[in-house]
N, C-alpha and C. Protein backbone atom coordinates (compact mmCIF):
# COMPACT_ATOMS: atom_id res chain seq x y z
N UNK A 1 90.37 99.50 97.95
CA UNK A 1 89.25 100.38 98.26
C UNK A 1 89.26 101.59 97.32
N UNK A 2 90.44 102.07 96.98
CA UNK A 2 90.50 103.25 96.12
C UNK A 2 90.19 102.92 94.67
N UNK A 3 90.95 101.98 94.11
CA UNK A 3 90.85 101.74 92.67
C UNK A 3 89.88 100.62 92.31
N UNK A 4 89.68 99.67 93.21
CA UNK A 4 88.77 98.58 92.89
C UNK A 4 87.34 99.09 92.75
N UNK A 5 86.95 100.04 93.58
CA UNK A 5 85.60 100.60 93.46
C UNK A 5 85.44 101.34 92.13
N UNK A 6 86.50 101.98 91.65
CA UNK A 6 86.42 102.62 90.33
C UNK A 6 86.29 101.58 89.23
N UNK A 7 86.97 100.45 89.39
CA UNK A 7 86.84 99.36 88.43
C UNK A 7 85.40 98.83 88.42
N UNK A 8 84.82 98.67 89.59
CA UNK A 8 83.44 98.18 89.69
C UNK A 8 82.49 99.17 89.03
N UNK A 9 82.69 100.47 89.28
CA UNK A 9 81.82 101.47 88.65
C UNK A 9 81.94 101.43 87.13
N UNK A 10 83.14 101.26 86.63
CA UNK A 10 83.32 101.18 85.18
C UNK A 10 82.66 99.95 84.59
N UNK A 11 82.71 98.84 85.32
CA UNK A 11 82.06 97.63 84.81
C UNK A 11 80.54 97.73 84.88
N UNK A 12 80.04 98.66 85.70
CA UNK A 12 78.59 98.89 85.75
C UNK A 12 78.15 100.00 84.80
N UNK A 13 79.06 100.50 83.97
CA UNK A 13 78.68 101.45 82.93
C UNK A 13 78.85 102.91 83.26
N UNK A 14 79.63 103.24 84.28
CA UNK A 14 79.82 104.65 84.59
C UNK A 14 80.78 105.28 83.57
N UNK A 15 80.38 106.38 82.93
CA UNK A 15 81.28 107.04 81.99
C UNK A 15 82.35 107.84 82.74
N UNK A 16 83.44 108.13 82.05
CA UNK A 16 84.54 108.89 82.65
C UNK A 16 84.44 110.36 82.28
N UNK A 17 85.04 111.20 83.10
CA UNK A 17 85.22 112.63 82.86
C UNK A 17 83.90 113.36 82.60
N UNK A 18 82.96 113.10 83.46
CA UNK A 18 81.69 113.82 83.40
C UNK A 18 81.66 114.83 84.53
N UNK A 19 80.96 115.95 84.31
CA UNK A 19 80.83 116.96 85.35
C UNK A 19 79.99 116.45 86.51
N UNK A 20 78.94 115.72 86.21
CA UNK A 20 78.03 115.23 87.23
C UNK A 20 77.73 113.76 86.95
N UNK A 21 77.80 112.92 87.99
CA UNK A 21 77.58 111.49 87.82
C UNK A 21 76.19 111.11 88.30
N UNK A 22 75.76 109.94 87.87
CA UNK A 22 74.46 109.43 88.30
C UNK A 22 74.47 109.15 89.80
N UNK A 23 73.33 109.28 90.42
CA UNK A 23 73.20 109.10 91.87
C UNK A 23 73.53 107.67 92.30
N UNK A 24 73.34 106.70 91.42
CA UNK A 24 73.59 105.30 91.78
C UNK A 24 75.07 105.03 92.04
N UNK A 25 75.96 105.90 91.56
CA UNK A 25 77.40 105.70 91.75
C UNK A 25 77.96 106.46 92.95
N UNK A 26 77.12 107.21 93.65
CA UNK A 26 77.59 108.03 94.77
C UNK A 26 78.26 107.21 95.87
N UNK A 27 77.72 106.07 96.33
CA UNK A 27 78.42 105.30 97.37
C UNK A 27 79.79 104.80 96.92
N UNK A 28 79.91 104.45 95.63
CA UNK A 28 81.21 104.01 95.12
C UNK A 28 82.22 105.16 95.14
N UNK A 29 81.77 106.34 94.75
CA UNK A 29 82.66 107.50 94.77
C UNK A 29 83.09 107.84 96.19
N UNK A 30 82.17 107.74 97.13
CA UNK A 30 82.52 108.03 98.52
C UNK A 30 83.51 106.99 99.05
N UNK A 31 83.30 105.72 98.72
CA UNK A 31 84.24 104.68 99.16
C UNK A 31 85.61 104.90 98.53
N UNK A 32 85.63 105.28 97.26
CA UNK A 32 86.90 105.54 96.59
C UNK A 32 87.62 106.74 97.21
N UNK A 33 86.87 107.75 97.60
CA UNK A 33 87.47 108.92 98.25
C UNK A 33 88.05 108.55 99.61
N UNK A 34 87.31 107.77 100.39
CA UNK A 34 87.83 107.31 101.69
C UNK A 34 89.09 106.47 101.47
N UNK A 35 89.07 105.60 100.47
CA UNK A 35 90.25 104.79 100.16
C UNK A 35 91.44 105.63 99.77
N UNK A 36 91.21 106.71 99.03
CA UNK A 36 92.33 107.57 98.66
C UNK A 36 92.90 108.30 99.87
N UNK A 37 92.04 108.65 100.84
CA UNK A 37 92.55 109.26 102.07
C UNK A 37 93.39 108.26 102.86
N UNK A 38 92.94 107.02 102.93
CA UNK A 38 93.72 105.98 103.63
C UNK A 38 95.05 105.74 102.93
N UNK A 39 95.02 105.70 101.60
CA UNK A 39 96.25 105.52 100.82
C UNK A 39 97.21 106.68 101.06
N UNK A 40 96.70 107.90 101.10
CA UNK A 40 97.54 109.07 101.36
C UNK A 40 98.13 109.04 102.76
N UNK A 41 97.33 108.63 103.73
CA UNK A 41 97.83 108.53 105.10
C UNK A 41 98.95 107.49 105.20
N UNK A 42 98.77 106.36 104.53
CA UNK A 42 99.82 105.34 104.52
C UNK A 42 101.10 105.85 103.88
N UNK A 43 100.98 106.60 102.80
CA UNK A 43 102.15 107.18 102.16
C UNK A 43 102.85 108.16 103.09
N UNK A 44 102.10 108.99 103.79
CA UNK A 44 102.70 109.96 104.71
C UNK A 44 103.41 109.27 105.87
N UNK A 45 102.86 108.16 106.35
CA UNK A 45 103.52 107.42 107.43
C UNK A 45 104.86 106.87 106.94
N UNK A 46 104.88 106.27 105.75
CA UNK A 46 106.12 105.73 105.20
C UNK A 46 107.13 106.85 104.94
N UNK A 47 106.68 107.97 104.39
CA UNK A 47 107.57 109.09 104.14
C UNK A 47 108.12 109.65 105.46
N UNK A 48 107.30 109.68 106.50
CA UNK A 48 107.77 110.14 107.81
C UNK A 48 108.84 109.23 108.38
N UNK A 49 108.64 107.92 108.27
CA UNK A 49 109.66 106.98 108.74
C UNK A 49 110.95 107.12 107.94
N UNK A 50 110.83 107.34 106.63
CA UNK A 50 112.01 107.52 105.80
C UNK A 50 112.79 108.76 106.23
N UNK A 51 112.11 109.87 106.41
CA UNK A 51 112.79 111.10 106.82
C UNK A 51 113.40 110.96 108.22
N UNK A 52 112.68 110.30 109.11
CA UNK A 52 113.22 110.09 110.46
C UNK A 52 114.49 109.25 110.41
N UNK A 53 114.48 108.18 109.62
CA UNK A 53 115.66 107.32 109.56
C UNK A 53 116.82 108.01 108.85
N UNK A 54 116.54 108.89 107.91
CA UNK A 54 117.62 109.61 107.22
C UNK A 54 118.32 110.60 108.13
N UNK A 55 117.56 111.32 108.94
CA UNK A 55 118.14 112.41 109.72
C UNK A 55 118.43 112.05 111.18
N UNK A 56 117.68 111.13 111.76
CA UNK A 56 117.88 110.80 113.17
C UNK A 56 118.09 109.31 113.41
N UNK A 57 118.18 108.54 112.36
CA UNK A 57 118.30 107.10 112.50
C UNK A 57 119.69 106.66 112.94
N UNK A 58 119.75 105.46 113.48
CA UNK A 58 121.01 104.88 113.92
C UNK A 58 121.86 104.51 112.70
N UNK A 59 123.15 104.82 112.74
CA UNK A 59 124.06 104.51 111.65
C UNK A 59 124.31 103.01 111.59
N UNK A 60 124.35 102.47 110.39
CA UNK A 60 124.57 101.04 110.21
C UNK A 60 126.05 100.72 110.44
N UNK A 61 126.36 99.57 111.05
CA UNK A 61 127.76 99.17 111.23
C UNK A 61 128.37 98.73 109.90
N UNK A 62 129.66 98.43 109.93
CA UNK A 62 130.36 98.07 108.70
C UNK A 62 129.85 96.76 108.10
N UNK A 63 129.51 95.78 108.92
CA UNK A 63 129.03 94.49 108.42
C UNK A 63 127.77 94.10 109.19
N UNK A 64 126.62 94.71 108.89
CA UNK A 64 125.43 94.44 109.69
C UNK A 64 124.83 93.06 109.46
N UNK A 65 125.08 92.44 108.31
CA UNK A 65 124.42 91.18 107.97
C UNK A 65 125.30 89.96 108.22
N UNK A 66 126.56 90.17 108.57
CA UNK A 66 127.45 89.03 108.81
C UNK A 66 127.93 88.39 107.53
N UNK A 67 128.13 89.19 106.49
CA UNK A 67 128.63 88.67 105.22
C UNK A 67 130.10 88.30 105.34
N UNK A 68 130.48 87.14 104.79
CA UNK A 68 131.85 86.66 104.90
C UNK A 68 132.67 86.90 103.64
N UNK A 69 132.13 87.62 102.66
CA UNK A 69 132.86 87.87 101.43
C UNK A 69 133.67 89.16 101.53
N UNK A 70 134.56 89.37 100.55
CA UNK A 70 135.53 90.45 100.64
C UNK A 70 134.91 91.85 100.64
N UNK A 71 133.78 92.04 99.99
CA UNK A 71 133.23 93.40 99.93
C UNK A 71 132.80 93.91 101.30
N UNK A 72 132.61 93.01 102.26
CA UNK A 72 132.24 93.43 103.62
C UNK A 72 133.47 93.71 104.49
N UNK A 73 134.66 93.49 103.96
CA UNK A 73 135.88 93.68 104.74
C UNK A 73 136.48 95.08 104.60
N UNK A 74 135.97 95.89 103.70
CA UNK A 74 136.50 97.23 103.52
C UNK A 74 135.45 98.26 103.94
N UNK A 75 135.89 99.49 104.09
CA UNK A 75 134.96 100.54 104.49
C UNK A 75 134.15 101.00 103.28
N UNK A 76 133.15 101.80 103.53
CA UNK A 76 132.33 102.32 102.44
C UNK A 76 132.28 103.83 102.55
N UNK A 77 132.74 104.56 101.58
CA UNK A 77 133.37 104.13 100.34
C UNK A 77 134.77 103.59 100.60
N UNK A 78 135.24 102.67 99.76
CA UNK A 78 136.55 102.07 100.01
C UNK A 78 137.68 103.06 99.77
N UNK A 79 138.76 102.95 100.54
CA UNK A 79 139.92 103.81 100.30
C UNK A 79 140.62 103.41 99.00
N UNK A 80 141.53 104.23 98.49
CA UNK A 80 142.20 103.90 97.22
C UNK A 80 142.96 102.58 97.27
N UNK A 81 143.42 102.17 98.45
CA UNK A 81 144.17 100.92 98.56
C UNK A 81 143.29 99.75 98.98
N UNK A 82 141.98 99.92 99.00
CA UNK A 82 140.95 98.91 99.23
C UNK A 82 140.85 98.37 100.65
N UNK A 83 141.90 97.77 101.20
CA UNK A 83 141.81 97.14 102.51
C UNK A 83 142.86 97.70 103.46
N UNK A 84 142.52 97.77 104.76
CA UNK A 84 143.47 98.25 105.77
C UNK A 84 144.52 97.20 106.10
N UNK A 85 144.20 95.95 105.87
CA UNK A 85 145.13 94.87 106.17
C UNK A 85 145.04 93.82 105.07
N UNK A 86 146.03 92.94 105.02
CA UNK A 86 146.07 91.92 103.98
C UNK A 86 144.90 90.96 104.17
N UNK A 87 144.21 90.70 103.09
CA UNK A 87 143.04 89.83 103.15
C UNK A 87 143.36 88.48 102.51
N UNK A 88 142.87 87.44 103.13
CA UNK A 88 142.97 86.10 102.57
C UNK A 88 141.58 85.70 102.10
N UNK A 89 141.47 85.44 100.82
CA UNK A 89 140.17 85.04 100.27
C UNK A 89 139.92 83.58 100.61
N UNK A 90 138.78 83.31 101.18
CA UNK A 90 138.42 81.95 101.55
C UNK A 90 137.02 81.63 101.09
N UNK A 91 136.42 80.72 101.78
CA UNK A 91 135.07 80.29 101.45
C UNK A 91 134.08 81.41 101.79
N UNK A 92 133.25 81.84 100.84
CA UNK A 92 132.30 82.91 101.15
C UNK A 92 131.22 82.49 102.14
N UNK A 93 131.08 81.20 102.37
CA UNK A 93 130.07 80.71 103.32
C UNK A 93 130.68 80.29 104.65
N UNK A 94 131.92 80.70 104.90
CA UNK A 94 132.58 80.39 106.16
C UNK A 94 132.13 81.39 107.22
N UNK A 95 130.95 81.17 107.75
CA UNK A 95 130.39 82.09 108.73
C UNK A 95 130.91 81.84 110.14
N UNK A 96 131.68 80.78 110.32
CA UNK A 96 132.28 80.50 111.63
C UNK A 96 133.39 81.48 111.96
N UNK A 97 133.95 82.14 110.95
CA UNK A 97 135.06 83.07 111.20
C UNK A 97 134.57 84.44 111.67
N UNK A 98 133.26 84.64 111.76
CA UNK A 98 132.71 85.92 112.18
C UNK A 98 132.13 85.83 113.58
N UNK A 99 132.19 86.94 114.30
CA UNK A 99 131.56 87.01 115.61
C UNK A 99 130.85 88.35 115.73
N UNK A 100 129.81 88.37 116.54
CA UNK A 100 129.04 89.59 116.77
C UNK A 100 129.80 90.50 117.71
N UNK A 101 129.98 91.75 117.33
CA UNK A 101 130.66 92.73 118.17
C UNK A 101 129.63 93.71 118.71
N UNK A 102 129.26 93.61 120.00
CA UNK A 102 128.23 94.50 120.53
C UNK A 102 128.64 95.97 120.53
N UNK A 103 129.93 96.27 120.56
CA UNK A 103 130.35 97.68 120.60
C UNK A 103 130.06 98.38 119.28
N UNK A 104 130.17 97.67 118.16
CA UNK A 104 129.88 98.27 116.86
C UNK A 104 128.49 97.92 116.36
N UNK A 105 127.88 96.89 116.91
CA UNK A 105 126.57 96.46 116.44
C UNK A 105 126.63 95.72 115.13
N UNK A 106 127.78 95.13 114.82
CA UNK A 106 127.95 94.39 113.56
C UNK A 106 128.84 93.19 113.76
N UNK A 107 129.16 92.53 112.66
CA UNK A 107 130.01 91.34 112.70
C UNK A 107 131.44 91.72 112.35
N UNK A 108 132.41 91.08 113.01
CA UNK A 108 133.83 91.27 112.73
C UNK A 108 134.49 89.90 112.65
N UNK A 109 135.67 89.85 112.03
CA UNK A 109 136.43 88.60 111.96
C UNK A 109 136.96 88.25 113.34
N UNK A 110 137.02 86.96 113.65
CA UNK A 110 137.55 86.53 114.94
C UNK A 110 139.04 86.77 115.03
N UNK A 111 139.78 86.53 113.93
CA UNK A 111 141.24 86.68 113.92
C UNK A 111 141.65 87.65 112.82
N UNK A 112 141.52 88.96 113.04
CA UNK A 112 141.94 89.89 111.98
C UNK A 112 143.45 89.85 111.80
N UNK A 113 143.89 89.98 110.59
CA UNK A 113 145.32 89.93 110.30
C UNK A 113 146.02 91.15 110.89
N UNK A 114 147.22 90.95 111.38
CA UNK A 114 147.97 92.07 111.96
C UNK A 114 148.80 92.80 110.92
N UNK A 115 148.83 92.33 109.69
CA UNK A 115 149.62 92.97 108.63
C UNK A 115 148.89 94.22 108.16
N UNK A 116 149.58 95.36 108.21
CA UNK A 116 149.02 96.62 107.74
C UNK A 116 149.74 97.01 106.44
N UNK A 117 148.99 97.30 105.41
CA UNK A 117 149.57 97.72 104.14
C UNK A 117 149.46 99.22 103.99
N UNK A 118 150.50 99.81 103.45
CA UNK A 118 150.41 101.22 103.08
C UNK A 118 149.85 101.28 101.67
N UNK A 119 149.37 102.44 101.24
CA UNK A 119 148.82 102.52 99.89
C UNK A 119 149.80 102.11 98.80
N UNK A 120 151.10 102.37 98.96
CA UNK A 120 152.07 102.00 97.93
C UNK A 120 152.23 100.48 97.85
N UNK A 121 152.14 99.77 98.97
CA UNK A 121 152.31 98.32 98.97
C UNK A 121 151.06 97.58 98.50
N UNK A 122 149.96 98.26 98.42
CA UNK A 122 148.70 97.59 98.10
C UNK A 122 148.58 97.26 96.62
N UNK A 123 149.36 97.89 95.77
CA UNK A 123 149.20 97.67 94.32
C UNK A 123 150.14 96.65 93.82
């Protein structure tokens, strides 16, 4: 509605950057103006949702998508020693090893390893 009407006016011979336009183009200009208001309103709605989610939104859990690869096993940002416990690399598509944890709102391993590494042992 905003830009297509301007394209139509140009294809009908309307010149650009004039102080006053011909009367035959007035409905197109009005439609383009209404379209720009709608476009601005849509932008403000999206910007409002963005600001709301940044300041008052729910925090995402550690593994919200149920990814089974190693990058989902550490915190963000990762600590200097990368993982809190020893990790065994397996099939990245082994989604059977994950379960939904309602307390965190994310996915966790069914059998987390009990081995805890200190930063010195991690290297």
